[in-house]
Short mmCIF file of C-alpha atoms in Angstrom, two decimals:
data_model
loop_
_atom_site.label_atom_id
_atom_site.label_comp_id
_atom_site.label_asym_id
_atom_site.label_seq_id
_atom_site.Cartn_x
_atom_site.Cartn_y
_atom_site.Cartn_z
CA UNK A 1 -8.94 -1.74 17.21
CA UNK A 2 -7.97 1.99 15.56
CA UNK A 3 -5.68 3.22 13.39
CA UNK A 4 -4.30 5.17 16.11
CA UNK A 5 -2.91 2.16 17.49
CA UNK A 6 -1.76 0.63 14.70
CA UNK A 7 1.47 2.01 14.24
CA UNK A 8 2.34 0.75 17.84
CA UNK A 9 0.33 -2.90 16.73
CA UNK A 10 2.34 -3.09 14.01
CA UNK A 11 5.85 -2.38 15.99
CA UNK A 12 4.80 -5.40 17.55
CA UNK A 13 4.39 -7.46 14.65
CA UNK A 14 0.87 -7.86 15.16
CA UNK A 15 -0.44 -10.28 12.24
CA UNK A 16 -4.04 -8.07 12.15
CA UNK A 17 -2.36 -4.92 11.93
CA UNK A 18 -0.39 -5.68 8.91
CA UNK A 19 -3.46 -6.98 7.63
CA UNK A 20 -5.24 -3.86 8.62
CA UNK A 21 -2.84 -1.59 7.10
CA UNK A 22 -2.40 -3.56 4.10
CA UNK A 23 -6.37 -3.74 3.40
CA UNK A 24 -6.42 -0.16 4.36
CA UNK A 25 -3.78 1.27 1.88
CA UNK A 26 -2.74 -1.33 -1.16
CA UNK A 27 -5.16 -0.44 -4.00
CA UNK A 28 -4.31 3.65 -3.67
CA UNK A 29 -0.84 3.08 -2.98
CA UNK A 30 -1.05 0.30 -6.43
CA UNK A 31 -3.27 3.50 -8.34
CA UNK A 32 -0.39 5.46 -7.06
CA UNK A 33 2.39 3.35 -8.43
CA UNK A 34 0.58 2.69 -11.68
CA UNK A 35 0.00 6.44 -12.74
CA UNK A 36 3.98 6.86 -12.18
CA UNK A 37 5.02 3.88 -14.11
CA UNK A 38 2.37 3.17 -16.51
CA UNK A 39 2.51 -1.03 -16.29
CA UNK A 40 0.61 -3.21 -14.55
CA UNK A 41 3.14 -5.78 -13.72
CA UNK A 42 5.70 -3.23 -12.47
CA UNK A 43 3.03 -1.74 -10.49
CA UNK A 44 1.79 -4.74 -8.34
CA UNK A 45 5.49 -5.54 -7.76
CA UNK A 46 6.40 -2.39 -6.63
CA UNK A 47 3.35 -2.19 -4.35
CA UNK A 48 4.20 -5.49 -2.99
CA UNK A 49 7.89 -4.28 -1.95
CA UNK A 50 6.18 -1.23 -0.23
CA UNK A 51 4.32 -3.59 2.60
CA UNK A 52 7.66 -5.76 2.74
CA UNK A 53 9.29 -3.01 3.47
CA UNK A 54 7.03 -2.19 5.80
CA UNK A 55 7.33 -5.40 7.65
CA UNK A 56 11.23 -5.61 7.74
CA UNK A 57 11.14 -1.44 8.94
CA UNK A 58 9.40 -2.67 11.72
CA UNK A 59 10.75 -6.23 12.40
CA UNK A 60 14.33 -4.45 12.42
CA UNK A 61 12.99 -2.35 15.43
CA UNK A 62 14.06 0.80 16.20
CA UNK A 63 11.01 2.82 16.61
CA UNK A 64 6.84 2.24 15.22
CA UNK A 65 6.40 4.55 12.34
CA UNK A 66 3.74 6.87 13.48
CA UNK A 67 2.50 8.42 10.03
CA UNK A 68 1.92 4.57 8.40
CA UNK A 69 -0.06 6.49 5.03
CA UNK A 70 2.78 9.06 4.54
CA UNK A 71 5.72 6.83 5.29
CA UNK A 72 3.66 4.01 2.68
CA UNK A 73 3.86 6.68 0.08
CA UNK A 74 7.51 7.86 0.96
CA UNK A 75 8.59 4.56 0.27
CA UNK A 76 6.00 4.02 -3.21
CA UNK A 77 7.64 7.01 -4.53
CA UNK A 78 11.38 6.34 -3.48
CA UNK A 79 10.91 2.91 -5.25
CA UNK A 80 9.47 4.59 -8.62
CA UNK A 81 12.30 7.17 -8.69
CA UNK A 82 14.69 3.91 -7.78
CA UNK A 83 12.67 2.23 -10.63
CA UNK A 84 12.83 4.99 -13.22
CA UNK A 85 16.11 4.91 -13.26
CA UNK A 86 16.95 1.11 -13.82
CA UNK A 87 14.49 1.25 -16.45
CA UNK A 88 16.42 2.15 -19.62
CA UNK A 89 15.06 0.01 -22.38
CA UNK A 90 12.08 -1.27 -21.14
CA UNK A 91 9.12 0.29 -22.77
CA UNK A 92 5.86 0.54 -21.56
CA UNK A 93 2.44 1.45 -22.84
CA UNK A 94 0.56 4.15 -20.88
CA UNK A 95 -1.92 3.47 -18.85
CA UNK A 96 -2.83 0.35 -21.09
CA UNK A 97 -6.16 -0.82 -19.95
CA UNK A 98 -8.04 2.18 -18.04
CA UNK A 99 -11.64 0.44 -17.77
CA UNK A 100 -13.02 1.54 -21.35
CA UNK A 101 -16.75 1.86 -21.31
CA UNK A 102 -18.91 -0.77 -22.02
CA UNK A 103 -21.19 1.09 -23.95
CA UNK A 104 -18.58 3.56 -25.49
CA UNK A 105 -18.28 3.22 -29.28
CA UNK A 106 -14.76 2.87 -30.14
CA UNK A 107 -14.51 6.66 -31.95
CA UNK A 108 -15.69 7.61 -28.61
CA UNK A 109 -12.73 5.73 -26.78
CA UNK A 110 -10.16 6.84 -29.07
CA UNK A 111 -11.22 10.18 -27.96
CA UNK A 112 -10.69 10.05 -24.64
CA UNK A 113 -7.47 7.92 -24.95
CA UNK A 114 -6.29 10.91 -26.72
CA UNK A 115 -7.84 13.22 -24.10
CA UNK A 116 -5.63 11.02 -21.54
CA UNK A 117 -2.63 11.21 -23.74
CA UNK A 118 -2.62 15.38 -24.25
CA UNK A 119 -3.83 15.52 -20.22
CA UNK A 120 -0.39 13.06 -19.40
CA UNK A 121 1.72 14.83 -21.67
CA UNK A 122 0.67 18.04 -20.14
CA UNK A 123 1.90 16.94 -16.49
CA UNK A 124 5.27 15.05 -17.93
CA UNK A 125 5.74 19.58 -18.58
CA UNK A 126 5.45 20.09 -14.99
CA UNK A 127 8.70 20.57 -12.74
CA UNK A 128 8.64 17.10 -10.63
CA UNK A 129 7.77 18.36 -7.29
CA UNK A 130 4.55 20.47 -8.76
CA UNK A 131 3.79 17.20 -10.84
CA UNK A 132 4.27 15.27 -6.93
CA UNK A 133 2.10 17.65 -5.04
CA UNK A 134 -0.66 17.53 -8.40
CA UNK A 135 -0.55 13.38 -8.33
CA UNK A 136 -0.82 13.33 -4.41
CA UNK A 137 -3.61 16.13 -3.44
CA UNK A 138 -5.91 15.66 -6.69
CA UNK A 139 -5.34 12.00 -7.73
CA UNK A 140 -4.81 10.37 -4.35
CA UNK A 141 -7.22 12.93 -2.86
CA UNK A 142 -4.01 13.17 0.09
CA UNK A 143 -4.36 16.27 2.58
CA UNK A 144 -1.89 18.92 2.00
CA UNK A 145 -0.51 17.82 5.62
CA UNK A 146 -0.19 14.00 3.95
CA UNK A 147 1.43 15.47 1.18
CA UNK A 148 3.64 17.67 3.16
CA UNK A 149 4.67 14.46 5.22
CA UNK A 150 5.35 12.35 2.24
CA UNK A 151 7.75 14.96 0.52
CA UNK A 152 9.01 16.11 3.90
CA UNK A 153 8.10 19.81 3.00
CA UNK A 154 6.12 22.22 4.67
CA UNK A 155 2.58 23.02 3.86
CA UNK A 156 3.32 26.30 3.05
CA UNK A 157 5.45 24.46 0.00
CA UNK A 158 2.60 22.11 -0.66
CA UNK A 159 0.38 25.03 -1.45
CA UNK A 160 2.96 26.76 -3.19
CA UNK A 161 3.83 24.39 -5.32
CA UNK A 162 0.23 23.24 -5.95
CA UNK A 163 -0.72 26.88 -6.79
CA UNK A 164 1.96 27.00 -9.18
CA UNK A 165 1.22 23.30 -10.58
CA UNK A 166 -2.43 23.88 -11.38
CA UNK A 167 -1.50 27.35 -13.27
CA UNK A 168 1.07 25.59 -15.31
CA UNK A 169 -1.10 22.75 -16.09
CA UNK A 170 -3.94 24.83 -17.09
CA UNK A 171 -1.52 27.18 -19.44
CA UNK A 172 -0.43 23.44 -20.86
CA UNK A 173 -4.10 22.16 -21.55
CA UNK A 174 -5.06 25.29 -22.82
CA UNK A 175 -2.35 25.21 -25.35
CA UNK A 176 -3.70 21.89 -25.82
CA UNK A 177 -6.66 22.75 -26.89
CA UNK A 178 -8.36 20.24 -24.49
CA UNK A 179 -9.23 22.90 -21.63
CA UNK A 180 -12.05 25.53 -22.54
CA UNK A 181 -10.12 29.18 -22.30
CA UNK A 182 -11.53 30.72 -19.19
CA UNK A 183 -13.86 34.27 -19.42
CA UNK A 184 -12.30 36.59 -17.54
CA UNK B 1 -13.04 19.81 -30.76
CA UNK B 2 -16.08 22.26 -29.38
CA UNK B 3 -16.32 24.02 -26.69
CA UNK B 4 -18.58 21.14 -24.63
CA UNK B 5 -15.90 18.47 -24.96
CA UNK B 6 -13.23 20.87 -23.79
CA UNK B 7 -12.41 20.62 -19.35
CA UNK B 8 -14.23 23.24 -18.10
CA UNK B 9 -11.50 23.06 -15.50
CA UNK B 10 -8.01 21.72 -14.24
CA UNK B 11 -10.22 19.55 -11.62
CA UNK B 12 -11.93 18.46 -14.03
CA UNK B 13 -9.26 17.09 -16.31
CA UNK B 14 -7.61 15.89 -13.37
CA UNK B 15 -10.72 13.90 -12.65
CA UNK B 16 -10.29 12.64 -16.34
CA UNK B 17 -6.68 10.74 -14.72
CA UNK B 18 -8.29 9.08 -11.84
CA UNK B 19 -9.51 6.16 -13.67
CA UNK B 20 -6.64 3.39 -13.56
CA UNK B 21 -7.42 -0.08 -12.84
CA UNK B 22 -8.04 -1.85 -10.20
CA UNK B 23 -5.37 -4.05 -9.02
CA UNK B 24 -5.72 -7.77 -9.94
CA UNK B 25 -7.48 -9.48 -6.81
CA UNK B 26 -5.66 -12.41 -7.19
CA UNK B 27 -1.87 -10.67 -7.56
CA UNK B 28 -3.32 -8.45 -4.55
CA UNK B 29 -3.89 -11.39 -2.17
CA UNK B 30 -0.60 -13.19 -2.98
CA UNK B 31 0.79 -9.80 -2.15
CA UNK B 32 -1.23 -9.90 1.03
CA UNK B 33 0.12 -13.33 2.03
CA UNK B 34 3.74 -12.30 1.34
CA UNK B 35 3.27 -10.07 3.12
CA UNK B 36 2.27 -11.74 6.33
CA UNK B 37 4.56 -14.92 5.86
CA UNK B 38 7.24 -12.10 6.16
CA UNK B 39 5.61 -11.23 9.25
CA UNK B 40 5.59 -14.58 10.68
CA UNK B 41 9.47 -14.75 10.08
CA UNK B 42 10.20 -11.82 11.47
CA UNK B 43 7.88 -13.12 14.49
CA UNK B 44 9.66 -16.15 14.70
CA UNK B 45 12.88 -14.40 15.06
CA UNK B 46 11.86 -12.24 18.02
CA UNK B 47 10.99 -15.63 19.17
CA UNK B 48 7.47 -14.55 19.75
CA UNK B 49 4.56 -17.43 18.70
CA UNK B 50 4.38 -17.43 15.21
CA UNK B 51 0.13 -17.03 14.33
CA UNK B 52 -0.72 -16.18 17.97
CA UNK B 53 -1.11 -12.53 18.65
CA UNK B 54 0.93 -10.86 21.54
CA UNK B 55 -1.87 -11.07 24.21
CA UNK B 56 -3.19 -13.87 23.67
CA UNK B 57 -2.96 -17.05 26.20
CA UNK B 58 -2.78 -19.40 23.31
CA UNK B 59 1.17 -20.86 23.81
CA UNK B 60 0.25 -20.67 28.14
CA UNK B 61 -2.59 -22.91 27.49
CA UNK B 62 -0.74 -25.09 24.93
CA UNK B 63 1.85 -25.79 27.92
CA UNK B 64 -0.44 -26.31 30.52
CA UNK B 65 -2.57 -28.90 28.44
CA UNK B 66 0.79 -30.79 27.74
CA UNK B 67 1.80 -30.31 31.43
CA UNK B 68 -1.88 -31.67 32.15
CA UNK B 69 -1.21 -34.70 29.95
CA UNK B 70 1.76 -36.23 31.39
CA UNK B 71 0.19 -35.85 34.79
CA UNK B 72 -2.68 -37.84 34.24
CA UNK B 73 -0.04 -40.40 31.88
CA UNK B 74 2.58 -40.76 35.37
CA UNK B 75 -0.63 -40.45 37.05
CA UNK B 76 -2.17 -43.68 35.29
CA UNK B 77 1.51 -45.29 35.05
CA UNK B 78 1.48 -45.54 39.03
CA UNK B 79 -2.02 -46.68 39.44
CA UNK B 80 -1.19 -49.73 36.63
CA UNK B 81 2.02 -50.38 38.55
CA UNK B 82 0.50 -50.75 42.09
CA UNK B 83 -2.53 -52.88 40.52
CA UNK B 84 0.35 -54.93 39.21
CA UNK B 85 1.84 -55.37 42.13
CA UNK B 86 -1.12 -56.02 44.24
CA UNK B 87 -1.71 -58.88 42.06
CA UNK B 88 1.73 -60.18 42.24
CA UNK B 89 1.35 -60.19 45.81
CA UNK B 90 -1.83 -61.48 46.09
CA UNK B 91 -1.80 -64.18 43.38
#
């Protein structure tokens, strides 16, 4: 079995290929969901309506979707947006338990929560589609083709906006104080 | 904050944001099941066998062993009715 076939497995309703796919992509696309929304809960949900909406896509018919990792992303982020918006007094703590270190002393912890804190608040100053392109190509470690297919843009606009993401970002953490000034 | 425990570099911090957690194993396999019952609905609709993968011989065997079995039931049926009647006739 390959992934090349999978898309075409899956049209079928093949069992294994949902399995396949769904072993293959739910912790990133869960990491992916988590980063945007910052909760656990809300996170596994979401994740869990991405591969039901995968099934129904291709129980409905119509045609197998051939780019399964881009169109599993399309859908993650379609559902945060969808999510962000219904969300108007829930609050939520940021990225509540990211694995402390065992042996980290707990000066040493509150460091690097702050660390996390400045380095989030820095991308919530990004325009949304350089913040997108950031998430996708350095957190997800997505190609700039992936990332091209998930924000249906060119990857002349991927680059663009990465080019102009990372500049912004580093101008932010600079400010910050958190990113050593660069010798020219 | 000094110099060393300053990013030397955007990767870098970005590297700092990679760390979330892992999703819950348990909350991931009930998602995994879900996931698959919705399959087997979906199966069921197109009327295709519900756990038996397209390609598979599973359902033609399951009809031929059934097909098999009342052969060898009318089969035996007609052997205990002759020996019946042969001992009618012969008692």
């Amino acid at each position: 079995m390959t992934e090349s076939d999978l898309p075409d497995r899956a049209f079928r309703l093949e069992r294994d290929a949902f399995a396949q796919i769904f072993d293959r992509h739910y912790d990133a696309i869960f990491r992916y969901i988590y980063r945007r929304v910052g909760h656990r809960e809300t996170a596994e949900d979401l994740a869990q309506e991405v591969f039901h909406r995968l099934v129904e896509t291709n129980g409905r018919g119509g045609r197998p979707i051939r780019n399964v990792k881009a169109w599993l992303y399309r859908v993650a982020r379609n559902l945060v947006i969808d999510e962000a918006r219904r969300q108007t007094v829930r609050q939520h703590e940021p990225l509540e338990d990211t694995h402390p270190q065992s042996g980290a002393s707990v000066s040493q912890q509150a460091d690097q929560e702050m660390m996390t804190a400045t380095l989030l608040e820095a991308m919530g100053k990004l325009t949304r589609k350089q913040k997108e392109v950031i998430e996708l190509k350095f957190l997800q470690s997505l190609t700039t083709r992936e990332v091209a297919d998930v924000l249906r843009i060119s990857e002349r606009g991927v680059l663009k906006l990465q080019q102009r993401g990372v500049a912004a970002l580093r101008t932010q953490l600079v400010l910050s104080n958190v990113l050593a000034r660069e010798i020219a | 904050m000094t110099d060393q425990d300053r990013f030397q570099s955007v990767e870098e911090a970005l590297d700092a944001l990679k760390t979330v957690p892992e999703p819950d194993p348990g909350r991931r396999s009930e998602a995994r099941s879900s996931m698959l019952a919705r399959v087997d609905v979906w199966r069921e609709r197109r009327g295709l066998t519900s756990p038996v993968p397209i390609g598979s011989v599973g359902l033609q065997k399951s009809r031929i062993a059934y097909w098999f079995e009342g052969f060898c039931d009318t089969l035996i049926t007609l052997r205990q009715r002759r020996a019946v009647m042969l001992t009618t006739i012969l008692s």
